[in-house]
Short mmCIF file of C-alpha atoms in Angstrom, two decimals:
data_model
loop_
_atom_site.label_atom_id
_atom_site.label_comp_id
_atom_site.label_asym_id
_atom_site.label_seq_id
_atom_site.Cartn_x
_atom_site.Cartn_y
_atom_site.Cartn_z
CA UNK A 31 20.68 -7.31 5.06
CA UNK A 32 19.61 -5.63 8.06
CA UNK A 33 15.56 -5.78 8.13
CA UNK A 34 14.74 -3.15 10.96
CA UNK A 35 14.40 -0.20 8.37
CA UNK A 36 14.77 -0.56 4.84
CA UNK A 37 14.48 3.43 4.31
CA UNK A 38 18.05 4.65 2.92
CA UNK A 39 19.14 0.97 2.61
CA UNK A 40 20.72 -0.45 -0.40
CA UNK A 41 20.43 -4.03 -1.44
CA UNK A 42 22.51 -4.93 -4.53
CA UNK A 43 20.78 -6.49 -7.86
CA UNK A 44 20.54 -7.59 -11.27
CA UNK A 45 16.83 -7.09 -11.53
CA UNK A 46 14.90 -4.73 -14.15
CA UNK A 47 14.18 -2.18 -11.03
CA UNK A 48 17.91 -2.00 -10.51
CA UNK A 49 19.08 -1.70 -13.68
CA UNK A 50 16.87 1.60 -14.33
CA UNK A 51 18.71 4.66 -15.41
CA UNK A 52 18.26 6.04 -11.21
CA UNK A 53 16.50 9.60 -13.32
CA UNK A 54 13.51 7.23 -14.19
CA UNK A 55 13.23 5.92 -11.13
CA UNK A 56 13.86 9.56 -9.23
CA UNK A 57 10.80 10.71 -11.57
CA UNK A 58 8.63 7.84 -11.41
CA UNK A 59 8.05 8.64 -7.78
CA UNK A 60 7.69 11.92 -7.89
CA UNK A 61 4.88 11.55 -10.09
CA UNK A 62 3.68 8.46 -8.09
CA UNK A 63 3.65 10.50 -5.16
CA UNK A 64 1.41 13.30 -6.96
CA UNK A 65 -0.91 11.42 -8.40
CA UNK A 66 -1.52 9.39 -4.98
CA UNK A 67 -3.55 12.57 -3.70
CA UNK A 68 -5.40 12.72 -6.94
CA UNK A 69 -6.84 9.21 -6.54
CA UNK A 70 -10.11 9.07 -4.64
CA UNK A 71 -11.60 5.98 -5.72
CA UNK A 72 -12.20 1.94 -4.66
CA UNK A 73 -10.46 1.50 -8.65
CA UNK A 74 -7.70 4.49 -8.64
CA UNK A 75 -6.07 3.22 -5.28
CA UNK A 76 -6.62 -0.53 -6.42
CA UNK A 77 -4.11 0.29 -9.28
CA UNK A 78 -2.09 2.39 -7.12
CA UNK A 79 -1.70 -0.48 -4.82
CA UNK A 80 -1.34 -3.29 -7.71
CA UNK A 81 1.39 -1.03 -9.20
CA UNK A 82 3.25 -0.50 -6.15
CA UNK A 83 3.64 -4.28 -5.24
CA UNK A 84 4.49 -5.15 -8.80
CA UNK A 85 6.83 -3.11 -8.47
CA UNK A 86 8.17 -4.33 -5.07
CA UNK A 87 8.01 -7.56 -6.46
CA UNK A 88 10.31 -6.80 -9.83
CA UNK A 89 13.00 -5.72 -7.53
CA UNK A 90 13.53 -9.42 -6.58
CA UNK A 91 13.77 -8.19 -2.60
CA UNK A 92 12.16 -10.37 -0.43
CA UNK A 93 8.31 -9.12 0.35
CA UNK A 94 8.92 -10.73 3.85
CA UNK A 95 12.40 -8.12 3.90
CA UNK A 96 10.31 -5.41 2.91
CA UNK A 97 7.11 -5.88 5.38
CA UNK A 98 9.86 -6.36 8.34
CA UNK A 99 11.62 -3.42 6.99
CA UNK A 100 8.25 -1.35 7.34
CA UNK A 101 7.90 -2.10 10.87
CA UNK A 102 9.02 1.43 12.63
CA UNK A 103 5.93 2.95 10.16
CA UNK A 104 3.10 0.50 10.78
CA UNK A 105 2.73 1.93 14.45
CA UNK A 106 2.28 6.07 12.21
CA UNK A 107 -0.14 4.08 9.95
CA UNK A 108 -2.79 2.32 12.32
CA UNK A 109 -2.19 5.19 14.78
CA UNK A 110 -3.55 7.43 11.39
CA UNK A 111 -6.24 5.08 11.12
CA UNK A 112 -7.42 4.99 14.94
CA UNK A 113 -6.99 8.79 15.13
CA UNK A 114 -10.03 9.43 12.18
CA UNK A 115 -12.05 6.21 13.42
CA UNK A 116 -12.89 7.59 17.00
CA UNK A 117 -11.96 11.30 16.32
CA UNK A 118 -13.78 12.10 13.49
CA UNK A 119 -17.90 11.85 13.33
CA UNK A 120 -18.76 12.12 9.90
CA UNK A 121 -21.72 10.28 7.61
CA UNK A 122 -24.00 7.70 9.13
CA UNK A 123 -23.19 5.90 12.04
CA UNK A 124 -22.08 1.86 10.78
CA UNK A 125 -22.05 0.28 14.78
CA UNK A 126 -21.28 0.97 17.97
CA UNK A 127 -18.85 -1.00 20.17
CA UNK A 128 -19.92 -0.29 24.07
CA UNK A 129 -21.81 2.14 23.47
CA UNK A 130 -19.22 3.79 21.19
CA UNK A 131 -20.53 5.24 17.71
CA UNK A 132 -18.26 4.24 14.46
CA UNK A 133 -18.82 6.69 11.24
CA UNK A 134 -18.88 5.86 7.71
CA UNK A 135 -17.16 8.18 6.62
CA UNK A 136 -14.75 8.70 9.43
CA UNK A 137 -14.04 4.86 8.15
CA UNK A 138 -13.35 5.59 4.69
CA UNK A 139 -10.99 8.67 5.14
CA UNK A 140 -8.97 6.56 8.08
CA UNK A 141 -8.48 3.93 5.66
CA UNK A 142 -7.92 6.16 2.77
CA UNK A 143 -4.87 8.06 4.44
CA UNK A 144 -3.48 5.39 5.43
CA UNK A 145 -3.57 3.61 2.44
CA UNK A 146 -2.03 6.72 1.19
CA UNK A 147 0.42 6.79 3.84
CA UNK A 148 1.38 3.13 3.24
CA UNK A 149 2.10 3.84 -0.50
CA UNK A 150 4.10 6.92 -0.24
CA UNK A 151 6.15 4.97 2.57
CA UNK A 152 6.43 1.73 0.11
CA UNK A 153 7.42 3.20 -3.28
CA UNK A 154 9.78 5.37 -2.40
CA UNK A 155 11.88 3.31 -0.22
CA UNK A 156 12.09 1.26 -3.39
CA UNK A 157 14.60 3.66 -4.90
CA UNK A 158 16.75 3.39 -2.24
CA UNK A 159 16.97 -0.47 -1.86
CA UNK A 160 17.38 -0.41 -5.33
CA UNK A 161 20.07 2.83 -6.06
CA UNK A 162 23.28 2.96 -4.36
CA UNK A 163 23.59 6.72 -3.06
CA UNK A 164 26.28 7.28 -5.98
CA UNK A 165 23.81 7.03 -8.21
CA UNK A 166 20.89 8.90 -6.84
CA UNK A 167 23.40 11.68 -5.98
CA UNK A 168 24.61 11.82 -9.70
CA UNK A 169 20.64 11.75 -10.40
CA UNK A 170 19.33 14.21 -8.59
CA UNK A 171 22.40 16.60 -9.15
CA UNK A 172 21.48 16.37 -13.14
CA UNK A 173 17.73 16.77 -12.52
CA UNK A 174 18.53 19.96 -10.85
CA UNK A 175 21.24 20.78 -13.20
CA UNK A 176 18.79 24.08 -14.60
CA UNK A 177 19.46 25.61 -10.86
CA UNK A 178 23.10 26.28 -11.54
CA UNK A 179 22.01 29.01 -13.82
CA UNK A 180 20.59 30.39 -10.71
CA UNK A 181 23.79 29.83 -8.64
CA UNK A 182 22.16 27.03 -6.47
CA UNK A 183 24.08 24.62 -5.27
CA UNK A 184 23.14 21.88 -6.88
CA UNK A 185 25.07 19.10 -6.16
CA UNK A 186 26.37 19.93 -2.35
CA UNK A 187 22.18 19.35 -1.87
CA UNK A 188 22.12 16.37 -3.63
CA UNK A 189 25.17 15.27 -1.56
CA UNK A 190 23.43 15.87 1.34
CA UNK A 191 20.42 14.17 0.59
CA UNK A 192 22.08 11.02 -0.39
CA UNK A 193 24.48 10.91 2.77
CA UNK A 194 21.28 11.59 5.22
CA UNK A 195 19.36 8.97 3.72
CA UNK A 196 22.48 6.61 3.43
CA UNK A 197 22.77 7.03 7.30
CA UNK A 198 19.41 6.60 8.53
CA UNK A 199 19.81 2.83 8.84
CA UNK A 200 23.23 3.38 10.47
CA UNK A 201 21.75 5.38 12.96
CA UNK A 202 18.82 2.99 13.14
CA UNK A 203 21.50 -0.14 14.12
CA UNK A 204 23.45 2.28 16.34
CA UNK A 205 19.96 2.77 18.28
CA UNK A 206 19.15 -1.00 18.24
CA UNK A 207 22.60 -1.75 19.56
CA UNK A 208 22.79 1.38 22.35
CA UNK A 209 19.11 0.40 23.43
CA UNK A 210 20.38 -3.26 24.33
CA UNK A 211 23.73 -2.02 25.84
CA UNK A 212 21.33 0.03 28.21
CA UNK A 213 18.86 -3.02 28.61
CA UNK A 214 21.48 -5.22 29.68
CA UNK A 215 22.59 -2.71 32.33
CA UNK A 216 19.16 -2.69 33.54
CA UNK A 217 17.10 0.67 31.90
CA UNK A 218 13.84 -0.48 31.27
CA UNK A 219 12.02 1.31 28.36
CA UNK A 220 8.88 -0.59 28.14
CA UNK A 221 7.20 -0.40 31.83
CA UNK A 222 6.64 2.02 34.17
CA UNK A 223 5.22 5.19 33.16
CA UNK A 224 5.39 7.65 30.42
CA UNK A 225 7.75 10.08 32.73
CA UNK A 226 9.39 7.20 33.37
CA UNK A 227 9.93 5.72 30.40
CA UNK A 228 10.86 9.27 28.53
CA UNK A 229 13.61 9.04 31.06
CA UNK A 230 14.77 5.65 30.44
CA UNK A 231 15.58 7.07 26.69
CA UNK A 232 17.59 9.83 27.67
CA UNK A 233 20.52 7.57 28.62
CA UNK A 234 19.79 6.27 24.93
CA UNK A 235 19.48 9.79 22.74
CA UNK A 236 23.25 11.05 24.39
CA UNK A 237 25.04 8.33 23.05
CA UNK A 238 23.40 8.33 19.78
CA UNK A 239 23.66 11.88 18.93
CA UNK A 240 27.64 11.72 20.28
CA UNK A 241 27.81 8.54 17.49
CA UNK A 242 26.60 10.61 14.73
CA UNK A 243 28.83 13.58 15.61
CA UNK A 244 31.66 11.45 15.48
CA UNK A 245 30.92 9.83 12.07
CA UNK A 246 29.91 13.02 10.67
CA UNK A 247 33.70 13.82 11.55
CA UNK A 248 35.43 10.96 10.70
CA UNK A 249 32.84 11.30 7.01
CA UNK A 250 34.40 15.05 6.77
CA UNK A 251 38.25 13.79 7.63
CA UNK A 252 37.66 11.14 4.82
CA UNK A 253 36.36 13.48 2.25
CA UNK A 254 38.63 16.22 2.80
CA UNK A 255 42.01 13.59 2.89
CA UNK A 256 40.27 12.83 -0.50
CA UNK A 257 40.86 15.78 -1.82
CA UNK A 258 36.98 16.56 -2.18
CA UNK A 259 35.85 20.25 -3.27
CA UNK A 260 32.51 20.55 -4.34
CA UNK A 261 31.00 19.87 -7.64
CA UNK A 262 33.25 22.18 -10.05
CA UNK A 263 35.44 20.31 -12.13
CA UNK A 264 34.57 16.67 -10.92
CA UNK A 265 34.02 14.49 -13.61
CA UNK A 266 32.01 11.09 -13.28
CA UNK A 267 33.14 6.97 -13.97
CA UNK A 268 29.37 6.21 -14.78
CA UNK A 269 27.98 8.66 -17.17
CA UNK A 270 23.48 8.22 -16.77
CA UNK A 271 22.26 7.11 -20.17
CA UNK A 272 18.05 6.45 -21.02
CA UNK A 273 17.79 3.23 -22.78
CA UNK A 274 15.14 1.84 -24.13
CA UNK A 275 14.00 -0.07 -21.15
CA UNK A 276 13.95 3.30 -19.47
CA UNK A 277 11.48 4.88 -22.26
CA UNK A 278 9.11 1.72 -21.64
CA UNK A 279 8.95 1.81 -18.17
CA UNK A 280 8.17 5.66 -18.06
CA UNK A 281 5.11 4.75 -20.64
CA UNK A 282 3.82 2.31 -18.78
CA UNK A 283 3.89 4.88 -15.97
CA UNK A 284 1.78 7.04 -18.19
CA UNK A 285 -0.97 4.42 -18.55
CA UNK A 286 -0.96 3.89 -14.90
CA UNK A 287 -1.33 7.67 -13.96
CA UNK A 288 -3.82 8.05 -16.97
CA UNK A 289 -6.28 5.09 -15.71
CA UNK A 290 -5.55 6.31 -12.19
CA UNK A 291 -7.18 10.02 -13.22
CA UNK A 292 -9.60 7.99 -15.35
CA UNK A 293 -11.13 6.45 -12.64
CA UNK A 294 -11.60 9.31 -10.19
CA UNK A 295 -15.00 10.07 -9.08
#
């Protein structure tokens, strides 16, 4: 398992989380992620948050895996959090720091996005380390099955969606291994200053975006020698059935949502 972003990676597993019918899942977070911006209290995140790390922890992934895997976000989440603390001056001041002035409310609605930001980030990489792209495809495209009366094409966008997130941490490697190419040959991407270090990543962004032409190709070639066409007529090995577990999980959801919205202020 590569830990340096977990977003679009799939880790194989026998655990209740991976075993879902991938539709429960796909609609479990998109409710999660809804009711998220309805919470607005100490109690409504606190089961947010206990939810989404019971979760984590039912998919048998390493916590460690998925905290190292969060990495590339942390810097957009404290960065959230520093931009309200000294930006915003809102409530009654709390201290002051060298003669700086820190808000209380300015406080709260740092901490509050990115708590937010943290869950949103957190539960729904959980689908994908816990979905191969087959399945979320085969998902999505029968969640948006009602758009075909509408001539939408349904499952070329769900195709797409799965192959973008399926490559994000094969671009994410390609980067890592490009960046230390460069560093060996002497770019330096950490001193100097900004101009200079936005032109040490030039040498780095070339490379990368000729890689991901190329295996957008050689993806294409593949399909195409394949004999792919589109969605009309293909037929699937795994047909998506609810089972109980399914039903069980999705009212458990319920209870979670409803004592979420019961404890809004």
């Amino acid at each position: 398992m590569n830990n340096s972003m977990i977003i679009g990676q799939y880790v194989p597993g026998t655990s209740l989380i991976h075993r879902l019918d991938p539709r429960t899942k796909i609609l479990v977070i998109f409710f999660f992620v809804i009711i998220v911006f309805f919470a607005n209290s100490v109690w409504s995140y606190s089961i947010l948050t206990a939810f989404a790390i019971g979760t984590a922890l039912a998919t048998r992934v390493p916590l460690s895996f998925i905290v190292k895997g969060l990495k590339p976000v942390w810097f957009l989440i404290v960065f959230t959090f520093l931009l309200h603390l000294f930006v915003s001056r809102q409530g009654d001041i709390l201290f002051s720091v060298l003669g700086f002035p820190f808000y209380e409310e300015s406080l709260i609605q740092g901490g509050t996005l990115s708590l937010r930001f943290f869950l949103l980030i957190l539960f729904t990489s959980l689908l994908t380390l816990t979905t191969s792209p087959i399945e979320i495809t085969d998902a999505i495209e029968y969640l948006l099955h009602p758009l075909k009366k509408l001539r939408f094409p349904v499952h070329e966008l769900a195709l797409m969606m799965s192959i973008s997130l399926r490559f994000i941490p094969t671009l994410m490697q390609e980067a890592e291994k490009i960046s230390k190419a460069q560093a060996s040959r002497g770019v330096d991407f950490r001193t100097g200053s900004l101009k200079d270090r936005m032109s040490a990543v030039i040498p780095l962004l070339i490379p990368l975006f000729v890689s991901a032409f190329k295996r957008a190709e050689e993806l294409a070639m593949a399909m195409e020698a394949r004999g792919y066409q589109g969605g009309e007529g293909r037929t699937k090995i795994r047909a998506l059935l609810f089972r109980k577990k399914d039903y069980i999980v999705f009212f458990f959801f319920c209870l979670v949502m409803a004592a979420t919205i019961g404890t809004r202020v």
